Short mmCIF file of C-alpha atoms in Angstrom, two decimals:
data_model
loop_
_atom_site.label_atom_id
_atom_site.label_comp_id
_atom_site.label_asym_id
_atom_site.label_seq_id
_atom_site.Cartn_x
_atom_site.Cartn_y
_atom_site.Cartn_z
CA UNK A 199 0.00 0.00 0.00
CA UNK A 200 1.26 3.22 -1.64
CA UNK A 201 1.05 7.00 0.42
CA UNK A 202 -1.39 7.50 -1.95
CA UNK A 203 -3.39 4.93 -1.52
CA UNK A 204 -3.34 5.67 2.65
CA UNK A 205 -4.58 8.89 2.04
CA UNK A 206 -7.11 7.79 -0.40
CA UNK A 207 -8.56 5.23 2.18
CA UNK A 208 -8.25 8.09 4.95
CA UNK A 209 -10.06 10.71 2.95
CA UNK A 210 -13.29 8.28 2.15
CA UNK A 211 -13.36 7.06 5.92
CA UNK A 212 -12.28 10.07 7.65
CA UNK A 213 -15.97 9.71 9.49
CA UNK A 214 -15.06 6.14 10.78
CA UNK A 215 -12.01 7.36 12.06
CA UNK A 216 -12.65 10.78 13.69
CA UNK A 217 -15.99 8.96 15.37
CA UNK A 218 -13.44 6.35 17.23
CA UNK A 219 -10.86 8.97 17.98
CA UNK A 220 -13.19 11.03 20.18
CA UNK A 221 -14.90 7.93 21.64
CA UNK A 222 -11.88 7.13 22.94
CA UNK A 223 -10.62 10.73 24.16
CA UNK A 224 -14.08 11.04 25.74
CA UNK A 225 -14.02 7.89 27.33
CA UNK A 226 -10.62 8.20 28.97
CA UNK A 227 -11.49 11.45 29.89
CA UNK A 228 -14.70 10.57 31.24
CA UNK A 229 -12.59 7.60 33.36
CA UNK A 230 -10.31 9.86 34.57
CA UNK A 231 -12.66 12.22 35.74
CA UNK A 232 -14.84 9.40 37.76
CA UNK A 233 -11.51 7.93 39.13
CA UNK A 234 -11.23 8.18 43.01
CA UNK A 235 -8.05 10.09 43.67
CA UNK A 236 -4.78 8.47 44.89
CA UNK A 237 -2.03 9.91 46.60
CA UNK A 238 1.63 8.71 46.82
CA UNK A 239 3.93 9.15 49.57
CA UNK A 240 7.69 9.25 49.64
CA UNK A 241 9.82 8.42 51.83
CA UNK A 242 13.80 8.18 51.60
CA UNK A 243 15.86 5.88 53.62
CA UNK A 244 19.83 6.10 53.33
CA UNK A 245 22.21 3.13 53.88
CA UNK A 246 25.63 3.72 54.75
CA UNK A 247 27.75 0.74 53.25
CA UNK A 248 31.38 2.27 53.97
CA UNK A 249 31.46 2.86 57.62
CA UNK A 250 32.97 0.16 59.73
CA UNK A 251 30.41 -1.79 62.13
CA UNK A 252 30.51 -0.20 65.12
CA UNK A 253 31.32 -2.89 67.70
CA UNK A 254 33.71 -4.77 65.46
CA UNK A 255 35.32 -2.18 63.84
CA UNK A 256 35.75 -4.33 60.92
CA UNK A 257 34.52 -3.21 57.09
CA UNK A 258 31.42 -5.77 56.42
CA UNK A 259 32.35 -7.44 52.88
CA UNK A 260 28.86 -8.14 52.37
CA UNK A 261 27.55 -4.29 52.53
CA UNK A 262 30.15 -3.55 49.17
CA UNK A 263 28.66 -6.68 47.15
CA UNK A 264 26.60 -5.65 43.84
CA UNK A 265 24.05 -7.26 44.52
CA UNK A 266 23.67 -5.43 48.07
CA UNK A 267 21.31 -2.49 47.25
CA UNK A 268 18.61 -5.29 45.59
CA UNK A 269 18.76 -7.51 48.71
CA UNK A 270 17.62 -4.30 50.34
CA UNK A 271 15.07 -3.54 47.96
CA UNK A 272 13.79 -6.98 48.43
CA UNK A 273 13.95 -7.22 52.28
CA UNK A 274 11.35 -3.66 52.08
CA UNK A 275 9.35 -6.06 49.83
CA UNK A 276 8.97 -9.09 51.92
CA UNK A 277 6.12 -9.88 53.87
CA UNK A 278 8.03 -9.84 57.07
CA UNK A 279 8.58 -5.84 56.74
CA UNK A 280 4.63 -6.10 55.76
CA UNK A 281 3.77 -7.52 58.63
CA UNK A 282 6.01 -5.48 60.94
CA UNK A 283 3.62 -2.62 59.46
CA UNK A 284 0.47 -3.95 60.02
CA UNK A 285 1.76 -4.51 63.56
CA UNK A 286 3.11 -1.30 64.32
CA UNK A 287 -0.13 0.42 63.33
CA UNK A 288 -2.13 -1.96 65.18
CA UNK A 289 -4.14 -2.45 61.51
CA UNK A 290 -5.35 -5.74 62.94
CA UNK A 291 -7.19 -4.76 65.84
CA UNK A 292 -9.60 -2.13 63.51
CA UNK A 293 -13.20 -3.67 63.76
CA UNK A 294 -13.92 -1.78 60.42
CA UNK A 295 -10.83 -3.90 58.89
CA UNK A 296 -11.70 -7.40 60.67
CA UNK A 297 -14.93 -6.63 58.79
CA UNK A 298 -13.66 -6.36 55.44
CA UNK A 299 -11.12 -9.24 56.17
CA UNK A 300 -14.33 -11.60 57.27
CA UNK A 301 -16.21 -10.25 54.33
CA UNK A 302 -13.39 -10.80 51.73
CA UNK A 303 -12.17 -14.26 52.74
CA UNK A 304 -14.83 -15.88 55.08
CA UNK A 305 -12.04 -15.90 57.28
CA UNK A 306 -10.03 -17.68 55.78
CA UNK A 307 -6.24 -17.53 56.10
CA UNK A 308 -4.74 -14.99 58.71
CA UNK A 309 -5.73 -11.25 59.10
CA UNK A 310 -2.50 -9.84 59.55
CA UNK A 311 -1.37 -11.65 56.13
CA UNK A 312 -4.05 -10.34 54.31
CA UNK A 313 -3.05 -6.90 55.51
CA UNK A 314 0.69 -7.15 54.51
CA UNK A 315 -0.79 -8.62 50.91
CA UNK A 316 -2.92 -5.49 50.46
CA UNK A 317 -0.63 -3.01 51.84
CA UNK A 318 2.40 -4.65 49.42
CA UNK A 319 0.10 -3.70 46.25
CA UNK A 320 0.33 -0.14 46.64
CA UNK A 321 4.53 -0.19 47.51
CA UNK A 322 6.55 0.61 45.36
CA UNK A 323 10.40 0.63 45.83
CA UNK A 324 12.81 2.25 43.42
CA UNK A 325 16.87 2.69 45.02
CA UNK A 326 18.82 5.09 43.58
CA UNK A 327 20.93 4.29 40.34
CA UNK A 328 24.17 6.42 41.46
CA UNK A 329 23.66 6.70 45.54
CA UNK A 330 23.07 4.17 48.32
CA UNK A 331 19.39 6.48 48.64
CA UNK A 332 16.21 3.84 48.28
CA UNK A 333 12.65 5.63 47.86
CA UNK A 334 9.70 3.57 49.78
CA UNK A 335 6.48 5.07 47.44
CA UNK A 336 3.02 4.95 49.56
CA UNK A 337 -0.27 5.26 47.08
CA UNK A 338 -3.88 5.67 49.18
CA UNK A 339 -6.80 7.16 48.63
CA UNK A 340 -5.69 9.03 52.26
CA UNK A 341 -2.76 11.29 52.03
CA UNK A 342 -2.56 11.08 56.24
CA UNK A 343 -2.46 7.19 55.81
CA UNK A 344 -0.04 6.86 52.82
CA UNK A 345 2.37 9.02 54.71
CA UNK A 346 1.93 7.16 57.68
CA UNK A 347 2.04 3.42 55.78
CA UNK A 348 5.48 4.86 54.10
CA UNK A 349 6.88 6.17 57.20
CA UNK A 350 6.13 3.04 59.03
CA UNK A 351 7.88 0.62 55.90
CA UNK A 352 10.97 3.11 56.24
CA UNK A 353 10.85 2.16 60.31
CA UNK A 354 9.80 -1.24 59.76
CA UNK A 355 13.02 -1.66 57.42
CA UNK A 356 15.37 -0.42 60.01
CA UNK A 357 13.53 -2.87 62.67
CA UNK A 358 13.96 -5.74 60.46
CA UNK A 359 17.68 -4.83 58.75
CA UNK A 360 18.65 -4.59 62.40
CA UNK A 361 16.87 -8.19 63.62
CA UNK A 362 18.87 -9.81 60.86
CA UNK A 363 22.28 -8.39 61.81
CA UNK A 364 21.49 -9.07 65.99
CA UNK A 365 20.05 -12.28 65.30
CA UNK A 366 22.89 -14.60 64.47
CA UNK A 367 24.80 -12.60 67.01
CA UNK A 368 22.19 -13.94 69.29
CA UNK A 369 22.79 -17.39 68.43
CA UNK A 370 26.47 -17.21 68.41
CA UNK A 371 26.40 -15.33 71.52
CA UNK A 372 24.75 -18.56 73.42
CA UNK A 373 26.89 -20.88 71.41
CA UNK A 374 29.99 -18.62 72.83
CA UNK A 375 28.24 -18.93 76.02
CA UNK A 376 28.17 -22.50 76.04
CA UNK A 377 32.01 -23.13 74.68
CA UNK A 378 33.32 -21.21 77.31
CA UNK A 379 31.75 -22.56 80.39
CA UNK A 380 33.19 -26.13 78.41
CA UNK A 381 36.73 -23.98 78.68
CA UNK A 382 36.24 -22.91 81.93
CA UNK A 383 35.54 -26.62 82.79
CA UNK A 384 38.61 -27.75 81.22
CA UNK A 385 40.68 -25.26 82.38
CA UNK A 386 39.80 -25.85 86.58
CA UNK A 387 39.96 -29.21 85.77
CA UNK A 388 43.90 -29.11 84.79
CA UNK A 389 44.73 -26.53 87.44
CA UNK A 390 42.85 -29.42 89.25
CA UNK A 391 44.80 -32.09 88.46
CA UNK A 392 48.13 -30.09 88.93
CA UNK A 393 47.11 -29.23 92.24
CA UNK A 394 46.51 -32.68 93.07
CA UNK A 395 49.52 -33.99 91.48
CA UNK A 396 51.63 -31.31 93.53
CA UNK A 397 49.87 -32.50 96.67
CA UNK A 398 50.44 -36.35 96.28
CA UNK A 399 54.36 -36.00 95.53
CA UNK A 400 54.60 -33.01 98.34
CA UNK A 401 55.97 -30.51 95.29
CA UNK A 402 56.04 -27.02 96.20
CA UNK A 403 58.96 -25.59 93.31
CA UNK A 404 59.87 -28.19 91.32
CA UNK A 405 62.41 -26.03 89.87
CA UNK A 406 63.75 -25.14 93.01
CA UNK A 407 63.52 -28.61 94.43
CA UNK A 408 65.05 -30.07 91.31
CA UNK A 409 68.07 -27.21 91.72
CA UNK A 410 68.90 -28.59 95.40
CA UNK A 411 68.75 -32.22 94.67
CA UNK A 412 71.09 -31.54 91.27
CA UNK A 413 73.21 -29.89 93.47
CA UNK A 414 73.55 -32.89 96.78
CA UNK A 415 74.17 -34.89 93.93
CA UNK A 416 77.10 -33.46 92.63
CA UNK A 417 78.18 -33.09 96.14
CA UNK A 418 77.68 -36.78 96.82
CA UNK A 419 79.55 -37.56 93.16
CA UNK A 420 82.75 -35.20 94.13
CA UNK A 421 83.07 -36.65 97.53
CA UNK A 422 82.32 -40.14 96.08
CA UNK A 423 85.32 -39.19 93.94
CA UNK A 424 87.78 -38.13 96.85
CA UNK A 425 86.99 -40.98 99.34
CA UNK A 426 87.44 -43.03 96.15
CA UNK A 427 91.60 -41.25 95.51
CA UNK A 428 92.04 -41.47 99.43
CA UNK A 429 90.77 -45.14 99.28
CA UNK A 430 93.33 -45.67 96.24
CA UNK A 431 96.21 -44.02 97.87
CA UNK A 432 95.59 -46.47 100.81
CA UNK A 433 95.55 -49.21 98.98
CA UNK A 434 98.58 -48.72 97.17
CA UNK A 435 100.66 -47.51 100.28
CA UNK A 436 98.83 -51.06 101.93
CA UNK A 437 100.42 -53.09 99.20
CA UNK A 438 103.96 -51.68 99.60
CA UNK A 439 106.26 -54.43 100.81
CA UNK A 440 108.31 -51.95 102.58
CA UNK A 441 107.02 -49.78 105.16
CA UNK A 442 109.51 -47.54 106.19
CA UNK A 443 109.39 -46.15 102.47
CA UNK A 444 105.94 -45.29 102.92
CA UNK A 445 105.72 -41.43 102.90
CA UNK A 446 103.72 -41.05 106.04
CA UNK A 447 106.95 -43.50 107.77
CA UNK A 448 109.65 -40.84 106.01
CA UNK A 449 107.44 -37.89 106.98
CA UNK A 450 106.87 -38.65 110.64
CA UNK A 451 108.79 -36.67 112.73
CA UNK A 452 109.02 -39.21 115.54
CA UNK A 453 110.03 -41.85 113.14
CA UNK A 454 112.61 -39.39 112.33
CA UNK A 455 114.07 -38.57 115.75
CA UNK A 456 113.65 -42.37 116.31
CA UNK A 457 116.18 -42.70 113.41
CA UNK A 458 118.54 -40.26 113.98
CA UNK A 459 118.72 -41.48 117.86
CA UNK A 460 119.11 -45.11 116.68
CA UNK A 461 121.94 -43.82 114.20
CA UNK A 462 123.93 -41.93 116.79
CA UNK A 463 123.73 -44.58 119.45
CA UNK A 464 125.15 -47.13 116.42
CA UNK A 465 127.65 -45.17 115.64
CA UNK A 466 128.75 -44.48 119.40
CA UNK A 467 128.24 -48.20 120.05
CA UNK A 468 131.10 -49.34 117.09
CA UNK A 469 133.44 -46.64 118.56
CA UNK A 470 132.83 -48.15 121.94
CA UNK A 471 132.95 -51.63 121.22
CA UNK A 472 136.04 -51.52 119.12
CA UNK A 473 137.89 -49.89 123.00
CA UNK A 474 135.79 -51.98 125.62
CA UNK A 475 134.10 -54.97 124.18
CA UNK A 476 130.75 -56.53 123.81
CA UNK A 477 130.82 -57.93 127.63
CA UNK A 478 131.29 -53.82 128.96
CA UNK A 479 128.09 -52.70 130.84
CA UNK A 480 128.31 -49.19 128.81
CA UNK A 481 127.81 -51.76 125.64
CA UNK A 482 125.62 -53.65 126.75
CA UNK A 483 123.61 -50.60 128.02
CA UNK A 484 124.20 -48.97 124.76
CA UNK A 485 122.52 -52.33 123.13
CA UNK A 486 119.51 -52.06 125.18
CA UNK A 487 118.92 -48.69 124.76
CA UNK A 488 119.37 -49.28 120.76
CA UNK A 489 117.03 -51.74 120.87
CA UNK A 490 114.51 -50.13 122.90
CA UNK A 491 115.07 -47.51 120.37
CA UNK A 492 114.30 -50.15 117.29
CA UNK A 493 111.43 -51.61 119.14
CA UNK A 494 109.99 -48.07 119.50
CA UNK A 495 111.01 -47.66 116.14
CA UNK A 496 109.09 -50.81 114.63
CA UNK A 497 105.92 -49.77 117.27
CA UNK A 498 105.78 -46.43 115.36
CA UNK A 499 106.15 -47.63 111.79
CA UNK A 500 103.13 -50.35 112.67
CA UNK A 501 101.62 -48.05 113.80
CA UNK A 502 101.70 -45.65 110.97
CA UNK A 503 100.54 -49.03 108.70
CA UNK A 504 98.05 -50.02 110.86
CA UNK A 505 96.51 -46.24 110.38
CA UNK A 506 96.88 -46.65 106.69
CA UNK A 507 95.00 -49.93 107.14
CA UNK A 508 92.34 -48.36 108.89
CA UNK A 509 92.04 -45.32 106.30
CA UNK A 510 91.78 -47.65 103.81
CA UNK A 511 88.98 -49.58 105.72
CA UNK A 512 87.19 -46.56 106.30
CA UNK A 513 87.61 -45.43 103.30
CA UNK A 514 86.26 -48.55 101.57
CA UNK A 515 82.99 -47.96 104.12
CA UNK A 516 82.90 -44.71 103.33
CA UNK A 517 82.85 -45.26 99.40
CA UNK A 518 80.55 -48.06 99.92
CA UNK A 519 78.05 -45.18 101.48
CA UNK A 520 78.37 -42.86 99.14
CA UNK A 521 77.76 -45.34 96.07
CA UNK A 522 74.68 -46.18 97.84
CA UNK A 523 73.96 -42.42 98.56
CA UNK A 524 74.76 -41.55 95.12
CA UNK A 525 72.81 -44.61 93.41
CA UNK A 526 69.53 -43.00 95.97
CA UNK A 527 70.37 -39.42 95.09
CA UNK A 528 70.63 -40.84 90.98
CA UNK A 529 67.11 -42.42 91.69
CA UNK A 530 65.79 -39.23 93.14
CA UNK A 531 66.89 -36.69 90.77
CA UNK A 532 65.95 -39.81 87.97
CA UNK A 533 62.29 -39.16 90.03
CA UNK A 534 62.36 -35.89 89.91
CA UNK A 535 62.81 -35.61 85.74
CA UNK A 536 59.91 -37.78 85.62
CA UNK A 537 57.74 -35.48 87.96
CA UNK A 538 59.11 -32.08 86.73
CA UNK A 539 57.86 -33.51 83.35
CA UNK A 540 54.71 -34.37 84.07
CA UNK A 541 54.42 -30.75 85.62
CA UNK A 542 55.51 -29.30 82.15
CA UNK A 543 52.54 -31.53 80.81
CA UNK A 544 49.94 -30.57 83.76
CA UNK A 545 51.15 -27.14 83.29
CA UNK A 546 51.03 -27.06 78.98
CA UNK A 547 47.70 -28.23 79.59
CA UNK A 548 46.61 -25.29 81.91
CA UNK A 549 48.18 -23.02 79.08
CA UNK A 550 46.50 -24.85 76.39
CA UNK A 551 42.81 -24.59 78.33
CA UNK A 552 44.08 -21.00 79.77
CA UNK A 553 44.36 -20.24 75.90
CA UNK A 554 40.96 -21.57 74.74
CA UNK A 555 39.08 -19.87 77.14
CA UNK A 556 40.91 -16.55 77.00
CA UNK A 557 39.77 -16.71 72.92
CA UNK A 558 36.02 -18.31 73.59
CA UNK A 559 35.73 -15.68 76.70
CA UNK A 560 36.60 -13.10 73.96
CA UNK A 561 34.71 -14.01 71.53
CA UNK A 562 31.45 -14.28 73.76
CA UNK A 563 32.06 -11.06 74.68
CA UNK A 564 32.27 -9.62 71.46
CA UNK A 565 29.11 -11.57 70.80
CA UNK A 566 26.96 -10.64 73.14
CA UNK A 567 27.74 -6.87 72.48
CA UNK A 568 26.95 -7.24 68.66
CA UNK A 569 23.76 -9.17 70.15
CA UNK A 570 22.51 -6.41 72.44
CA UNK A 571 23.69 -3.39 69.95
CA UNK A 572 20.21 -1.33 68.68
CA UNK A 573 22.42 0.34 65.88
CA UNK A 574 22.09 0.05 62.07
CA UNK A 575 23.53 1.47 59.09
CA UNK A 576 20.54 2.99 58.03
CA UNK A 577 18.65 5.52 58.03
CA UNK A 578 15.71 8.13 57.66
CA UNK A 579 16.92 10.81 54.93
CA UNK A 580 13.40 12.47 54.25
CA UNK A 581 10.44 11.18 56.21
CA UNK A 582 7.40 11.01 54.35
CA UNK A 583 4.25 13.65 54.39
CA UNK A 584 1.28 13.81 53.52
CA UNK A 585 1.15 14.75 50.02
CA UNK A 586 -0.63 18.15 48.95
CA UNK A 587 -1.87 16.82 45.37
CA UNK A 588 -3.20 13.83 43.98
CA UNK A 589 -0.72 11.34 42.11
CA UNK A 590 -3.86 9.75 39.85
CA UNK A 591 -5.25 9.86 37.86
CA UNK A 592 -3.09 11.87 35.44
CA UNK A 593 -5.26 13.54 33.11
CA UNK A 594 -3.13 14.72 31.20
CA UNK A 595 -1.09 12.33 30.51
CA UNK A 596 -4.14 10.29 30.39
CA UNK A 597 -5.71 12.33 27.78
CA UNK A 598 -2.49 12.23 25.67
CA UNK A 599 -2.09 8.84 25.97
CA UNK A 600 -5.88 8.26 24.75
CA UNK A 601 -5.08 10.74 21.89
CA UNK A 602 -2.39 8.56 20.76
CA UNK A 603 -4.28 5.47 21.39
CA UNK A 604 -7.64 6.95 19.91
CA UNK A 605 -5.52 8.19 16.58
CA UNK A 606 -3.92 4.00 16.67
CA UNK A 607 -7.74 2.85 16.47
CA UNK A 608 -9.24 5.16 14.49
CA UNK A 609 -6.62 4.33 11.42
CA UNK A 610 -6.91 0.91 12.27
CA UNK A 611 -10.25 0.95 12.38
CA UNK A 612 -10.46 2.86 8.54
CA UNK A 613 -8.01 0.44 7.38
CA UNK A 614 -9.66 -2.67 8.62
CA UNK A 615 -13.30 -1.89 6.73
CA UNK A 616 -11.00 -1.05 3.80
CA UNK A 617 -9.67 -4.13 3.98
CA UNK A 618 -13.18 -6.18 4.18
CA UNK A 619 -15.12 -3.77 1.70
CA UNK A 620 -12.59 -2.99 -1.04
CA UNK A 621 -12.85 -0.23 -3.07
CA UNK A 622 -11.01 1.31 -6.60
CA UNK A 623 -9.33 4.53 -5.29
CA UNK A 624 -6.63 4.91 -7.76
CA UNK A 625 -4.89 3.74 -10.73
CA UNK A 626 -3.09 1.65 -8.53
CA UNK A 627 -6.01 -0.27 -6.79
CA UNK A 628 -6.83 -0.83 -10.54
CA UNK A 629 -3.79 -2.13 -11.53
CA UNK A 630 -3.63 -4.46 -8.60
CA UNK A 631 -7.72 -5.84 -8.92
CA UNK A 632 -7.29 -6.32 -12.67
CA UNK A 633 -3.53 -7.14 -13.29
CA UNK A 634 -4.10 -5.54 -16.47
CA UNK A 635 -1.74 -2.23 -17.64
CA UNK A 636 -3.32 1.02 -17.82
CA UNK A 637 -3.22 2.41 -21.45
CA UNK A 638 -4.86 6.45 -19.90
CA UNK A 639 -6.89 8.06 -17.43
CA UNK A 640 -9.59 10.35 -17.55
CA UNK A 641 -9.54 13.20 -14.65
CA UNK A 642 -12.38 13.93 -12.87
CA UNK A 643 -14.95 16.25 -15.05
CA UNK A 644 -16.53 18.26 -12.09
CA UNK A 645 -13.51 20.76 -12.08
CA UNK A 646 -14.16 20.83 -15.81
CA UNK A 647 -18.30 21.76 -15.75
CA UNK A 648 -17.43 24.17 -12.78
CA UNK A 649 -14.76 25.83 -15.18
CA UNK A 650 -17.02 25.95 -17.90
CA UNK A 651 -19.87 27.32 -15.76
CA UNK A 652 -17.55 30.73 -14.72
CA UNK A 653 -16.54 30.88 -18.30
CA UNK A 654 -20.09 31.47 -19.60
CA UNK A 655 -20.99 33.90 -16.60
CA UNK A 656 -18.17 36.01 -17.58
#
């Protein structure tokens, strides 16, 4: 279909078409007019997703997520905020309402539901494209109670957003609670079992206890070691075939004098026995008093053995009691090892449990502050008021919108009875009924008559 041809059709049904262009016009008119008037309230919330949390101190992840702002925009949607508003403008408990509720569902279902279903209708939520700013939209038919419905989502929102932040905090908070009265347990029961281990093997210090016992048994080891030379020295002075070699003999002062008397009163008795003979009493005195001299001599060197003989037996006692002091002492610092080591594992046990519940204790504290905190990261930027105008109906926009639509039908309209009742319009409707090529056409001959008539007149 040609321009033309559109025109053509246009021109013949112009009727058609101008009758369905004002039926519409008029009827949306007409609709608007008889509309009950709606008003929308607006109000702005704000959510802060850069702060730190408060108690924490810590940047939430979650808040800088993409898909952040929509989770909000669906949490204002959900029938829990809903709800929350029915409740916190006691909607349920208006007789008028119960009414319609019995009346509309026999009473079926749950009144409060039916509420947050009706009230969910007439929300609309639109955030921001370039701010963290989301708009809760209100429409009534009362400006007072779509002001008050939006205000109350916008609180409602902050109520909720703040339940689901405190509420695993709640939970973890009594699971915290729980794991550290377990710690608690564990730790009393190692400083418990320390105590009693302390008690039952009398330890006070081990460390202390361990330093003295080290130190007796080093004692008991070096005199162990002396009494064992001593004992050796006696042993080998014992076994010397000679005594009067033996350095206590050669040392001995008496020994000494003994030997120096016993030489003198030789050498005095071969000068005096060469001039007066054995029979003389001055030999013979000399004799007796040399060997009184030897036999004192002899006493003393015995003597001196038999004192070696008895360090040596002493000696062997005393190295004998040492061993066995020193094998005891061994034993007891051996026992001591063993019990400073099951301190050290008594004691890394209180650390380990000291540890725990430090970190649980911590961590329940931290808890139960983010459980009992009434903060949020959002809030109220522009409460909602009552709104001075209507929001629909738009007339205007109405009325454009039905001359637009009204034009659509009209043409349509002129085309489609073209369509079932075909007519010859043109050379080119013609052409296309008869398939056959035009060979002329005649104009029109009214112009022609009416230029004829003025002619003659003239």
């Amino acid at each position: 279909m040609t321009l033309q041809q559109f025109l053509l059709i246009l021109r013949a049904r112009w009727t058609v078409a101008l009758l369905v262009f004002v039926l519409t016009v008029a009827t949306t008119v007409t609709v608007s007019l008889l509309l009950p008037k709606q008003y929308t309230a607006s109000a702005a919330v704000v959510v802060d997703v850069k702060s730190p949390d408060p108690v924490s101190g810590l940047m939430l992840q979650g808040m800088m997520a993409p898909g952040y702002m929509a989770t909000q925009v669906d949490i204002i949607n959900s029938d829990r905020v809903a709800q929350a508003v029915v409740k916190n403008l006691r909607m349920d408990t208006s007789p008028a309402i119960q009414a319609q509720w019995q009346e509309a569902t026999q009473g079926k279902g749950q009144l409060r539901d039916w509420l947050a279903n009706l009230l969910q209708k007439n929300l609309d939520v639109k955030p921001s494209r370039e701010s963290n700013v989301i708009s809760i939209n209100y429409t009534g038919a009362d400006p007072e109670f779509a002001a008050a419905v939006a205000n109350a989502f916008a609180q409602a929102y902050m109520d909720v957003n703040l339940d689901l932040r405190v509420a695993p905090a709640r939970q973890f908070a009594a699971f915290f609670d729980e794991q550290t009265k377990a710690a608690r347990g564990k730790l009393e029961a190692a400083q418990q079992a320390l105590s009693d281990y302390q008690q039952a093997n009398g330890i006070t210090s081990a460390d202390e206890r361990m330093d003295f016992e080290t130190a007796k048994l080093n004692e008991t080891s070096s005199q162990l070691t002396g009494v064992q030379a001593l004992t050796t020295d006696s042993s080998s002075k014992r076994q010397t075939a000679k005594a009067d070699t033996i350095a206590e003999v050669m040392q001995s002062p008496l020994i000494n004098g003994l030997k120096a008397d016993i030489a003198r009163l030789e050498a005095k008795l071969n000068e005096s026995s060469g001039n007066l003979g054995k029979n003389h009493p001055q030999i013979q005195r000399t004799e007796a008093e040399l060997a009184t001299l030897k036999a004192q001599l002899d006493a003393e060197t015995r003597k001196i053995t038999a004192s070696i003989d008895t360090t040596y037996q002493v000696g062997k006692q005393r190295e004998a009691q040492l061993q066995g002091a020193l094998a005891a002492q061994k034993a007891r610092v051996l026992q001591l090892n063993k019990q400073r080591d099951e301190l050290n594992v008594l004691r890394r046990d209180i650390e380990s449990a000291q540890r725990a519940f430090e970190i649980v204790s911590q961590r329940a504290s931290q808890t139960n502050i983010e459980s009992q905190t009434n903060q949020t990261n959002i809030a109220v930027l522009n409460p909602a008021s009552p709104p001075p105008t209507p929001s629909k109906p738009r007339v205007l926009i109405n009325v454009l919108a039905s001359v637009f639509l009204g034009t659509l039908l009209g043409v349509g309209l002129a085309l489609t009875l073209e369509i079932l009742n075909r007519r010859v319009r043109s050379t080119e409707d013609l052409v296309e009924a008869l398939e056959l090529p035009v060979l002329g056409a005649i104009s029109s001959a009214s112009g022609m008559f009416k230029r004829t008539a003025i002619g003659v007149s003239a």
